[in-house]
């Protein structure tokens, strides 16, 4: 079948899946984005209390090396998975790839990536893995190379018995969908961190209200029109973190506003029912957990 015929057919199949039961089912999930897989009692209790069944665990980053070839970086240290409570039934290895790695094709990168994940699983006794996720802030410049790479990863992952998912940023909704089984819509880091303060005229008139760069419904709204027709099943990821920044020696803390998170959840869920089925939080840590009450997390996770 020609490529020009295959792509429309794929879009139709994906659209049909998005209207029915998505491939990821339903449930609660978290991202784990640290360099050592260890949990304290607060984190373990959070996983149990909120029935977190899926654990999206960053295994390593892929960055451009000095020789112009992608290399692994900041590999997760795994001392064992005994800290994970029994409620966690799925570990999803997740790999972040910098966008410049996709400016041109790299031979065997997909093979090496899948092989490295499989080796980490085997070395550390991580069993039952059935999915791999790739995270990349791809642009129009890198999209085709990235999609070709994902197609190769998908083929290699299938040899391991794994499906493939990918993160989807808001600006990527306007592009064709990537060749994966489903996407996770990243509903955080939506704003410009350099335009968070309000602007006023010389006479004091308010010209622009300040926005929280972590999440603000006003930054999400321009992309809502793409949701209904986006031809890929989608889960939703919401922020639970504080962003620490230093500007000219002054420390600034941006915190995910719980009210804004719920407003965004309502706005996107009205347009896509599947965005209520699998809900992720970014990211698991005691510092993040203790920012809000258990009832707030229960509201976010409500389906």
PDB file of C-alpha atoms in Angstrom:
ATOM      1  CA  UNK A   1       0.000   0.000   0.000  1.00  0.00           C
ATOM      2  CA  UNK A   2       1.359   3.443  -0.860  1.00  0.00           C
ATOM      3  CA  UNK A   3       2.266   5.950   1.833  1.00  0.00           C
ATOM      4  CA  UNK A   4      -0.370   8.402   0.557  1.00  0.00           C
ATOM      5  CA  UNK A   5      -3.103   5.797   1.060  1.00  0.00           C
ATOM      6  CA  UNK A   6      -1.759   4.418   4.318  1.00  0.00           C
ATOM      7  CA  UNK A   7      -1.739   7.689   6.238  1.00  0.00           C
ATOM      8  CA  UNK A   8      -5.442   8.553   5.701  1.00  0.00           C
ATOM      9  CA  UNK A   9      -6.382   4.969   6.611  1.00  0.00           C
ATOM     10  CA  UNK A  10      -4.316   5.183   9.789  1.00  0.00           C
ATOM     11  CA  UNK A  11      -6.015   8.441  10.716  1.00  0.00           C
ATOM     12  CA  UNK A  12      -9.445   6.857  10.289  1.00  0.00           C
ATOM     13  CA  UNK A  13      -8.512   3.897  12.459  1.00  0.00           C
ATOM     14  CA  UNK A  14      -7.104   6.156  15.164  1.00  0.00           C
ATOM     15  CA  UNK A  15     -10.167   8.375  15.092  1.00  0.00           C
ATOM     16  CA  UNK A  16     -12.399   5.339  15.530  1.00  0.00           C
ATOM     17  CA  UNK A  17     -10.344   4.235  18.520  1.00  0.00           C
ATOM     18  CA  UNK A  18     -10.518   7.708  20.063  1.00  0.00           C
ATOM     19  CA  UNK A  19     -14.329   7.536  20.023  1.00  0.00           C
ATOM     20  CA  UNK A  20     -14.394   4.098  21.663  1.00  0.00           C
ATOM     21  CA  UNK A  21     -12.424   2.522  24.466  1.00  0.00           C
ATOM     22  CA  UNK A  22      -8.837   3.804  24.386  1.00  0.00           C
ATOM     23  CA  UNK A  23      -5.966   1.278  24.406  1.00  0.00           C
ATOM     24  CA  UNK A  24      -4.820   2.332  27.879  1.00  0.00           C
ATOM     25  CA  UNK A  25      -8.100   1.578  29.662  1.00  0.00           C
ATOM     26  CA  UNK A  26      -8.958   3.668  32.712  1.00  0.00           C
ATOM     27  CA  UNK A  27      -7.110   4.527  35.881  1.00  0.00           C
ATOM     28  CA  UNK A  28      -4.742   6.800  37.772  1.00  0.00           C
ATOM     29  CA  UNK A  29      -1.064   7.263  37.024  1.00  0.00           C
ATOM     30  CA  UNK A  30       2.004   9.316  37.890  1.00  0.00           C
ATOM     31  CA  UNK A  31       5.243  10.328  36.254  1.00  0.00           C
ATOM     32  CA  UNK A  32       8.418   9.565  38.196  1.00  0.00           C
ATOM     33  CA  UNK A  33      11.142  11.920  36.978  1.00  0.00           C
ATOM     34  CA  UNK A  34      14.130  11.462  39.248  1.00  0.00           C
ATOM     35  CA  UNK A  35      17.516   9.791  38.817  1.00  0.00           C
ATOM     36  CA  UNK A  36      17.134   7.167  41.556  1.00  0.00           C
ATOM     37  CA  UNK A  37      14.169   4.834  41.917  1.00  0.00           C
ATOM     38  CA  UNK A  38      13.579   5.094  45.648  1.00  0.00           C
ATOM     39  CA  UNK A  39      10.363   6.043  47.419  1.00  0.00           C
ATOM     40  CA  UNK A  40       9.752   7.280  50.934  1.00  0.00           C
ATOM     41  CA  UNK A  41       6.736   6.406  53.064  1.00  0.00           C
ATOM     42  CA  UNK A  42       4.768   9.493  51.934  1.00  0.00           C
ATOM     43  CA  UNK A  43       5.183   8.591  48.268  1.00  0.00           C
ATOM     44  CA  UNK A  44       4.272   4.950  48.820  1.00  0.00           C
ATOM     45  CA  UNK A  45       1.179   5.960  50.778  1.00  0.00           C
ATOM     46  CA  UNK A  46       0.148   8.343  48.004  1.00  0.00           C
ATOM     47  CA  UNK A  47       0.337   5.556  45.421  1.00  0.00           C
ATOM     48  CA  UNK A  48      -1.810   3.318  47.601  1.00  0.00           C
ATOM     49  CA  UNK A  49      -4.333   5.920  48.708  1.00  0.00           C
ATOM     50  CA  UNK A  50      -5.065   7.099  45.174  1.00  0.00           C
ATOM     51  CA  UNK A  51      -4.881   3.666  43.548  1.00  0.00           C
ATOM     52  CA  UNK A  52      -2.051   4.585  41.196  1.00  0.00           C
ATOM     53  CA  UNK A  53      -1.877   1.589  38.897  1.00  0.00           C
ATOM     54  CA  UNK A  54       0.467   2.949  36.219  1.00  0.00           C
ATOM     55  CA  UNK A  55       3.952   4.271  36.965  1.00  0.00           C
ATOM     56  CA  UNK A  56       5.565   6.191  34.082  1.00  0.00           C
ATOM     57  CA  UNK A  57       9.210   6.024  35.049  1.00  0.00           C
ATOM     58  CA  UNK A  58      11.910   8.046  33.269  1.00  0.00           C
ATOM     59  CA  UNK A  59      14.731   5.599  32.480  1.00  0.00           C
ATOM     60  CA  UNK A  60      17.128   8.028  30.790  1.00  0.00           C
ATOM     61  CA  UNK A  61      17.379  11.021  28.469  1.00  0.00           C
ATOM     62  CA  UNK A  62      18.764  10.983  24.957  1.00  0.00           C
ATOM     63  CA  UNK A  63      20.871  14.054  24.163  1.00  0.00           C
ATOM     64  CA  UNK A  64      23.193  15.089  21.357  1.00  0.00           C
ATOM     65  CA  UNK A  65      26.749  14.008  22.062  1.00  0.00           C
ATOM     66  CA  UNK A  66      29.947  15.876  21.242  1.00  0.00           C
ATOM     67  CA  UNK A  67      30.422  13.734  18.131  1.00  0.00           C
ATOM     68  CA  UNK A  68      27.029  14.704  16.727  1.00  0.00           C
ATOM     69  CA  UNK A  69      25.370  11.405  17.639  1.00  0.00           C
ATOM     70  CA  UNK A  70      22.632  10.897  20.253  1.00  0.00           C
ATOM     71  CA  UNK A  71      23.789   9.380  23.542  1.00  0.00           C
ATOM     72  CA  UNK A  72      22.028   8.372  26.784  1.00  0.00           C
ATOM     73  CA  UNK A  73      22.239  10.769  29.707  1.00  0.00           C
ATOM     74  CA  UNK A  74      21.124  10.873  33.368  1.00  0.00           C
ATOM     75  CA  UNK A  75      20.292   7.173  33.495  1.00  0.00           C
ATOM     76  CA  UNK A  76      17.979   6.115  36.295  1.00  0.00           C
ATOM     77  CA  UNK A  77      19.655   4.243  39.130  1.00  0.00           C
ATOM     78  CA  UNK A  78      17.476   1.303  40.046  1.00  0.00           C
ATOM     79  CA  UNK A  79      18.165  -0.314  43.392  1.00  0.00           C
ATOM     80  CA  UNK A  80      15.087  -2.475  43.028  1.00  0.00           C
ATOM     81  CA  UNK A  81      11.345  -2.062  42.698  1.00  0.00           C
ATOM     82  CA  UNK A  82      10.435  -3.387  46.141  1.00  0.00           C
ATOM     83  CA  UNK A  83       9.470   0.147  47.191  1.00  0.00           C
ATOM     84  CA  UNK A  84       6.563   0.135  44.750  1.00  0.00           C
ATOM     85  CA  UNK A  85       3.341  -0.966  46.485  1.00  0.00           C
ATOM     86  CA  UNK A  86       1.285  -3.800  45.046  1.00  0.00           C
ATOM     87  CA  UNK A  87      -1.297  -1.347  43.691  1.00  0.00           C
ATOM     88  CA  UNK A  88       1.213  -0.405  40.944  1.00  0.00           C
ATOM     89  CA  UNK A  89       0.539  -3.009  38.276  1.00  0.00           C
ATOM     90  CA  UNK A  90       2.399  -1.405  35.353  1.00  0.00           C
ATOM     91  CA  UNK A  91       5.798   0.258  35.026  1.00  0.00           C
ATOM     92  CA  UNK A  92       6.061   2.197  31.777  1.00  0.00           C
ATOM     93  CA  UNK A  93       9.682   3.002  30.863  1.00  0.00           C
ATOM     94  CA  UNK A  94       9.779   6.575  29.588  1.00  0.00           C
ATOM     95  CA  UNK A  95      12.586   8.199  27.612  1.00  0.00           C
ATOM     96  CA  UNK A  96      13.025  11.916  26.995  1.00  0.00           C
ATOM     97  CA  UNK A  97      14.713  12.844  23.708  1.00  0.00           C
ATOM     98  CA  UNK A  98      15.948  16.360  23.038  1.00  0.00           C
ATOM     99  CA  UNK A  99      14.554  17.910  19.886  1.00  0.00           C
ATOM    100  CA  UNK A 100      17.956  18.475  18.263  1.00  0.00           C
ATOM    101  CA  UNK A 101      18.469  14.699  18.147  1.00  0.00           C
ATOM    102  CA  UNK A 102      15.675  14.639  15.569  1.00  0.00           C
ATOM    103  CA  UNK A 103      17.087  17.217  13.186  1.00  0.00           C
ATOM    104  CA  UNK A 104      18.427  14.360  11.083  1.00  0.00           C
ATOM    105  CA  UNK A 105      18.081  10.561  11.062  1.00  0.00           C
ATOM    106  CA  UNK A 106      20.455   8.473  13.158  1.00  0.00           C
ATOM    107  CA  UNK A 107      21.048   4.886  12.120  1.00  0.00           C
ATOM    108  CA  UNK A 108      20.123   2.206  14.661  1.00  0.00           C
ATOM    109  CA  UNK A 109      19.006   4.730  17.304  1.00  0.00           C
ATOM    110  CA  UNK A 110      15.626   3.034  17.687  1.00  0.00           C
ATOM    111  CA  UNK A 111      17.236  -0.393  18.014  1.00  0.00           C
ATOM    112  CA  UNK A 112      19.719   0.843  20.606  1.00  0.00           C
ATOM    113  CA  UNK A 113      17.039   2.633  22.627  1.00  0.00           C
ATOM    114  CA  UNK A 114      14.729  -0.380  22.880  1.00  0.00           C
ATOM    115  CA  UNK A 115      17.635  -2.716  23.571  1.00  0.00           C
ATOM    116  CA  UNK A 116      18.893  -0.497  26.401  1.00  0.00           C
ATOM    117  CA  UNK A 117      15.486  -0.423  28.059  1.00  0.00           C
ATOM    118  CA  UNK A 118      15.169  -4.194  27.755  1.00  0.00           C
ATOM    119  CA  UNK A 119      18.609  -4.639  29.305  1.00  0.00           C
ATOM    120  CA  UNK A 120      17.730  -2.346  32.231  1.00  0.00           C
ATOM    121  CA  UNK A 121      14.547  -4.323  32.819  1.00  0.00           C
ATOM    122  CA  UNK A 122      16.427  -7.610  32.777  1.00  0.00           C
ATOM    123  CA  UNK A 123      19.303  -6.393  34.960  1.00  0.00           C
ATOM    124  CA  UNK A 124      17.004  -5.078  37.654  1.00  0.00           C
ATOM    125  CA  UNK A 125      14.317  -7.739  37.490  1.00  0.00           C
ATOM    126  CA  UNK A 126      11.572  -5.428  36.231  1.00  0.00           C
ATOM    127  CA  UNK A 127       8.954  -7.763  34.804  1.00  0.00           C
ATOM    128  CA  UNK A 128       5.588  -7.321  33.190  1.00  0.00           C
ATOM    129  CA  UNK A 129       6.536  -4.282  31.101  1.00  0.00           C
ATOM    130  CA  UNK A 130       4.100  -3.980  28.207  1.00  0.00           C
ATOM    131  CA  UNK A 131       4.608  -0.408  27.045  1.00  0.00           C
ATOM    132  CA  UNK A 132       7.278   2.170  26.252  1.00  0.00           C
ATOM    133  CA  UNK A 133       6.761   5.929  26.147  1.00  0.00           C
ATOM    134  CA  UNK A 134       8.842   8.511  24.278  1.00  0.00           C
ATOM    135  CA  UNK A 135       8.822  12.197  25.197  1.00  0.00           C
ATOM    136  CA  UNK A 136      10.075  14.831  22.740  1.00  0.00           C
ATOM    137  CA  UNK A 137       9.234  18.487  22.165  1.00  0.00           C
ATOM    138  CA  UNK A 138       9.276  18.038  18.407  1.00  0.00           C
ATOM    139  CA  UNK A 139       8.573  20.895  16.003  1.00  0.00           C
ATOM    140  CA  UNK A 140       7.710  21.198  12.333  1.00  0.00           C
ATOM    141  CA  UNK A 141      11.431  21.027  11.575  1.00  0.00           C
ATOM    142  CA  UNK A 142      11.943  17.722  13.383  1.00  0.00           C
ATOM    143  CA  UNK A 143       8.499  16.154  13.007  1.00  0.00           C
ATOM    144  CA  UNK A 144       9.082  13.883  10.019  1.00  0.00           C
ATOM    145  CA  UNK A 145      12.397  12.556  11.291  1.00  0.00           C
ATOM    146  CA  UNK A 146      10.824  12.007  14.698  1.00  0.00           C
ATOM    147  CA  UNK A 147       7.796  10.205  13.273  1.00  0.00           C
ATOM    148  CA  UNK A 148      10.035   7.951  11.191  1.00  0.00           C
ATOM    149  CA  UNK A 149      12.035   7.250  14.338  1.00  0.00           C
ATOM    150  CA  UNK A 150       8.855   6.425  16.276  1.00  0.00           C
ATOM    151  CA  UNK A 151       7.804   4.014  13.559  1.00  0.00           C
ATOM    152  CA  UNK A 152      11.119   2.216  13.959  1.00  0.00           C
ATOM    153  CA  UNK A 153      10.776   2.224  17.759  1.00  0.00           C
ATOM    154  CA  UNK A 154       7.283   0.813  17.440  1.00  0.00           C
ATOM    155  CA  UNK A 155       8.541  -2.070  15.338  1.00  0.00           C
ATOM    156  CA  UNK A 156      11.371  -2.817  17.762  1.00  0.00           C
ATOM    157  CA  UNK A 157       9.083  -2.492  20.776  1.00  0.00           C
ATOM    158  CA  UNK A 158       6.649  -4.959  19.211  1.00  0.00           C
ATOM    159  CA  UNK A 159       9.437  -7.552  19.187  1.00  0.00           C
ATOM    160  CA  UNK A 160       9.509  -7.176  22.974  1.00  0.00           C
ATOM    161  CA  UNK A 161       5.744  -7.388  23.202  1.00  0.00           C
ATOM    162  CA  UNK A 162       5.439  -3.682  24.038  1.00  0.00           C
ATOM    163  CA  UNK A 163       3.083  -1.026  22.747  1.00  0.00           C
ATOM    164  CA  UNK A 164       4.247   2.565  22.199  1.00  0.00           C
ATOM    165  CA  UNK A 165       2.908   5.868  23.481  1.00  0.00           C
ATOM    166  CA  UNK A 166       4.205   9.414  23.190  1.00  0.00           C
ATOM    167  CA  UNK A 167       3.737  12.741  24.912  1.00  0.00           C
ATOM    168  CA  UNK A 168       1.782  15.408  23.036  1.00  0.00           C
ATOM    169  CA  UNK A 169       2.318  19.086  23.811  1.00  0.00           C
ATOM    170  CA  UNK A 170      -0.403  21.609  23.081  1.00  0.00           C
ATOM    171  CA  UNK A 171       1.371  23.138  20.089  1.00  0.00           C
ATOM    172  CA  UNK A 172       1.734  19.654  18.575  1.00  0.00           C
ATOM    173  CA  UNK A 173      -2.050  19.189  18.389  1.00  0.00           C
ATOM    174  CA  UNK A 174      -2.094  21.203  15.165  1.00  0.00           C
ATOM    175  CA  UNK A 175       0.188  18.650  13.463  1.00  0.00           C
ATOM    176  CA  UNK A 176      -0.554  15.195  12.145  1.00  0.00           C
ATOM    177  CA  UNK A 177      -0.641  12.574  14.905  1.00  0.00           C
ATOM    178  CA  UNK A 178       2.516  10.523  15.541  1.00  0.00           C
ATOM    179  CA  UNK A 179       2.542   6.766  14.746  1.00  0.00           C
ATOM    180  CA  UNK A 180       1.929   5.522  18.298  1.00  0.00           C
ATOM    181  CA  UNK A 181      -0.862   3.697  20.104  1.00  0.00           C
ATOM    182  CA  UNK A 182      -1.921   6.704  22.144  1.00  0.00           C
ATOM    183  CA  UNK A 183      -0.677  10.072  23.374  1.00  0.00           C
ATOM    184  CA  UNK A 184      -0.451  11.765  26.759  1.00  0.00           C
ATOM    185  CA  UNK A 185      -1.512  15.391  26.471  1.00  0.00           C
ATOM    186  CA  UNK A 186       0.873  17.438  28.606  1.00  0.00           C
ATOM    187  CA  UNK A 187      -1.207  20.079  30.338  1.00  0.00           C
ATOM    188  CA  UNK A 188       1.655  21.798  32.117  1.00  0.00           C
ATOM    189  CA  UNK A 189       4.465  24.224  31.280  1.00  0.00           C
ATOM    190  CA  UNK A 190       1.948  25.869  28.974  1.00  0.00           C
ATOM    191  CA  UNK A 191       3.045  29.484  29.324  1.00  0.00           C
ATOM    192  CA  UNK A 192       5.973  31.731  28.603  1.00  0.00           C
ATOM    193  CA  UNK A 193       8.084  31.887  31.789  1.00  0.00           C
ATOM    194  CA  UNK A 194       9.297  35.340  30.811  1.00  0.00           C
ATOM    195  CA  UNK A 195       5.769  36.797  30.646  1.00  0.00           C
ATOM    196  CA  UNK A 196       4.335  35.787  33.988  1.00  0.00           C
ATOM    197  CA  UNK A 197       4.007  39.273  35.444  1.00  0.00           C
ATOM    198  CA  UNK A 198       1.239  41.740  34.697  1.00  0.00           C
ATOM    199  CA  UNK A 199       2.021  44.694  32.453  1.00  0.00           C
ATOM    200  CA  UNK A 200       0.735  48.203  33.101  1.00  0.00           C
ATOM    201  CA  UNK A 201       0.901  51.448  31.179  1.00  0.00           C
ATOM    202  CA  UNK A 202       2.679  54.533  32.463  1.00  0.00           C
ATOM    203  CA  UNK A 203      -0.618  55.804  33.917  1.00  0.00           C
ATOM    204  CA  UNK A 204      -1.247  52.524  35.727  1.00  0.00           C
ATOM    205  CA  UNK A 205      -3.743  50.907  33.370  1.00  0.00           C
ATOM    206  CA  UNK A 206      -3.587  47.107  33.264  1.00  0.00           C
ATOM    207  CA  UNK A 207      -2.387  46.040  29.812  1.00  0.00           C
ATOM    208  CA  UNK A 208      -1.903  42.332  30.406  1.00  0.00           C
ATOM    209  CA  UNK A 209      -2.691  40.160  33.384  1.00  0.00           C
ATOM    210  CA  UNK A 210       0.034  37.935  34.705  1.00  0.00           C
ATOM    211  CA  UNK A 211      -0.109  34.229  33.854  1.00  0.00           C
ATOM    212  CA  UNK A 212       1.143  31.196  35.691  1.00  0.00           C
ATOM    213  CA  UNK A 213       3.637  29.612  33.266  1.00  0.00           C
ATOM    214  CA  UNK A 214       2.974  26.146  34.712  1.00  0.00           C
ATOM    215  CA  UNK A 215      -0.693  26.163  33.694  1.00  0.00           C
ATOM    216  CA  UNK A 216      -3.190  28.838  32.758  1.00  0.00           C
ATOM    217  CA  UNK A 217      -6.477  28.177  30.968  1.00  0.00           C
ATOM    218  CA  UNK A 218      -5.870  31.220  28.776  1.00  0.00           C
ATOM    219  CA  UNK A 219      -2.788  29.503  27.342  1.00  0.00           C
ATOM    220  CA  UNK A 220      -4.723  26.279  26.756  1.00  0.00           C
ATOM    221  CA  UNK A 221      -7.809  27.770  25.112  1.00  0.00           C
ATOM    222  CA  UNK A 222      -6.309  28.473  21.646  1.00  0.00           C
ATOM    223  CA  UNK A 223      -5.601  24.747  21.251  1.00  0.00           C
ATOM    224  CA  UNK A 224      -8.972  23.396  22.374  1.00  0.00           C
ATOM    225  CA  UNK A 225     -10.310  23.549  18.825  1.00  0.00           C
ATOM    226  CA  UNK A 226      -7.920  20.776  17.783  1.00  0.00           C
ATOM    227  CA  UNK A 227      -9.017  18.285  20.424  1.00  0.00           C
ATOM    228  CA  UNK A 228     -12.266  16.936  19.000  1.00  0.00           C
ATOM    229  CA  UNK A 229     -10.726  15.900  15.682  1.00  0.00           C
ATOM    230  CA  UNK A 230      -7.265  14.902  16.867  1.00  0.00           C
ATOM    231  CA  UNK A 231      -6.935  11.360  15.464  1.00  0.00           C
ATOM    232  CA  UNK A 232      -5.198   9.692  18.393  1.00  0.00           C
ATOM    233  CA  UNK A 233      -6.498   8.371  21.732  1.00  0.00           C
ATOM    234  CA  UNK A 234      -5.395  10.725  24.497  1.00  0.00           C
ATOM    235  CA  UNK A 235      -4.712  10.546  28.214  1.00  0.00           C
ATOM    236  CA  UNK A 236      -4.181  13.749  30.224  1.00  0.00           C
ATOM    237  CA  UNK A 237      -1.259  14.792  32.445  1.00  0.00           C
ATOM    238  CA  UNK A 238      -1.637  17.613  34.991  1.00  0.00           C
ATOM    239  CA  UNK A 239       0.981  19.461  37.063  1.00  0.00           C
ATOM    240  CA  UNK A 240       1.737  18.944  40.730  1.00  0.00           C
ATOM    241  CA  UNK A 241       4.947  20.841  41.268  1.00  0.00           C
ATOM    242  CA  UNK A 242       6.596  24.134  42.090  1.00  0.00           C
ATOM    243  CA  UNK A 243       8.960  25.746  39.610  1.00  0.00           C
ATOM    244  CA  UNK A 244      11.913  27.488  41.234  1.00  0.00           C
ATOM    245  CA  UNK A 245      13.657  30.160  39.179  1.00  0.00           C
ATOM    246  CA  UNK A 246      16.321  32.769  39.808  1.00  0.00           C
ATOM    247  CA  UNK A 247      16.136  36.040  37.893  1.00  0.00           C
ATOM    248  CA  UNK A 248      18.833  38.637  38.590  1.00  0.00           C
ATOM    249  CA  UNK A 249      19.513  37.027  41.940  1.00  0.00           C
ATOM    250  CA  UNK A 250      15.839  37.004  42.968  1.00  0.00           C
ATOM    251  CA  UNK A 251      14.191  33.625  43.626  1.00  0.00           C
ATOM    252  CA  UNK A 252      10.768  33.158  42.056  1.00  0.00           C
ATOM    253  CA  UNK A 253       8.461  30.254  42.829  1.00  0.00           C
ATOM    254  CA  UNK A 254       5.726  29.315  40.382  1.00  0.00           C
ATOM    255  CA  UNK A 255       3.258  26.833  41.832  1.00  0.00           C
ATOM    256  CA  UNK A 256       0.624  24.804  40.065  1.00  0.00           C
ATOM    257  CA  UNK A 257      -2.689  26.447  40.975  1.00  0.00           C
ATOM    258  CA  UNK A 258      -5.157  23.701  42.017  1.00  0.00           C
ATOM    259  CA  UNK A 259      -8.162  25.739  40.907  1.00  0.00           C
ATOM    260  CA  UNK A 260      -6.625  26.290  37.486  1.00  0.00           C
ATOM    261  CA  UNK A 261      -5.835  22.583  37.126  1.00  0.00           C
ATOM    262  CA  UNK A 262      -9.503  21.725  37.671  1.00  0.00           C
ATOM    263  CA  UNK A 263     -10.655  24.473  35.285  1.00  0.00           C
ATOM    264  CA  UNK A 264      -8.385  23.116  32.561  1.00  0.00           C
ATOM    265  CA  UNK A 265      -9.495  19.552  33.249  1.00  0.00           C
ATOM    266  CA  UNK A 266     -13.123  20.555  32.819  1.00  0.00           C
ATOM    267  CA  UNK A 267     -12.392  22.485  29.611  1.00  0.00           C
ATOM    268  CA  UNK A 268     -10.488  19.675  27.878  1.00  0.00           C
ATOM    269  CA  UNK A 269     -12.791  16.910  29.136  1.00  0.00           C
ATOM    270  CA  UNK A 270     -15.818  18.585  27.572  1.00  0.00           C
ATOM    271  CA  UNK A 271     -14.188  18.158  24.170  1.00  0.00           C
ATOM    272  CA  UNK A 272     -12.629  14.712  24.651  1.00  0.00           C
ATOM    273  CA  UNK A 273     -14.226  12.028  26.824  1.00  0.00           C
ATOM    274  CA  UNK A 274     -11.101   9.893  26.708  1.00  0.00           C
ATOM    275  CA  UNK A 275      -9.205  12.613  28.584  1.00  0.00           C
ATOM    276  CA  UNK A 276     -11.075  11.534  31.715  1.00  0.00           C
ATOM    277  CA  UNK A 277     -10.141   7.868  31.452  1.00  0.00           C
ATOM    278  CA  UNK A 278      -6.442   7.846  32.245  1.00  0.00           C
ATOM    279  CA  UNK A 279      -5.172  10.763  34.331  1.00  0.00           C
ATOM    280  CA  UNK A 280      -1.506  11.321  35.173  1.00  0.00           C
ATOM    281  CA  UNK A 281       0.185  13.671  37.612  1.00  0.00           C
ATOM    282  CA  UNK A 282       3.603  15.174  36.997  1.00  0.00           C
ATOM    283  CA  UNK A 283       5.434  14.345  39.098  1.00  0.00           C
ATOM    284  CA  UNK A 284       5.660  12.055  42.124  1.00  0.00           C
ATOM    285  CA  UNK A 285       7.672  13.445  45.047  1.00  0.00           C
ATOM    286  CA  UNK A 286       6.969  14.162  48.692  1.00  0.00           C
ATOM    287  CA  UNK A 287       7.531  17.886  48.129  1.00  0.00           C
ATOM    288  CA  UNK A 288       4.887  17.933  45.408  1.00  0.00           C
ATOM    289  CA  UNK A 289       2.431  15.678  47.240  1.00  0.00           C
ATOM    290  CA  UNK A 290       2.407  17.868  50.326  1.00  0.00           C
ATOM    291  CA  UNK A 291       1.398  20.987  48.398  1.00  0.00           C
ATOM    292  CA  UNK A 292      -2.265  19.945  48.349  1.00  0.00           C
ATOM    293  CA  UNK A 293      -4.804  17.949  50.345  1.00  0.00           C
ATOM    294  CA  UNK A 294      -5.845  14.365  49.498  1.00  0.00           C
ATOM    295  CA  UNK A 295      -9.289  15.649  48.474  1.00  0.00           C
ATOM    296  CA  UNK A 296      -7.703  17.804  45.761  1.00  0.00           C
ATOM    297  CA  UNK A 297      -5.981  14.776  44.236  1.00  0.00           C
ATOM    298  CA  UNK A 298      -9.182  12.779  44.458  1.00  0.00           C
ATOM    299  CA  UNK A 299     -10.928  15.509  42.468  1.00  0.00           C
ATOM    300  CA  UNK A 300      -8.253  15.496  39.785  1.00  0.00           C
ATOM    301  CA  UNK A 301      -8.373  11.715  39.535  1.00  0.00           C
ATOM    302  CA  UNK A 302     -12.182  11.552  39.394  1.00  0.00           C
ATOM    303  CA  UNK A 303     -13.280   9.999  36.097  1.00  0.00           C
TER     304      UNK A 303
END
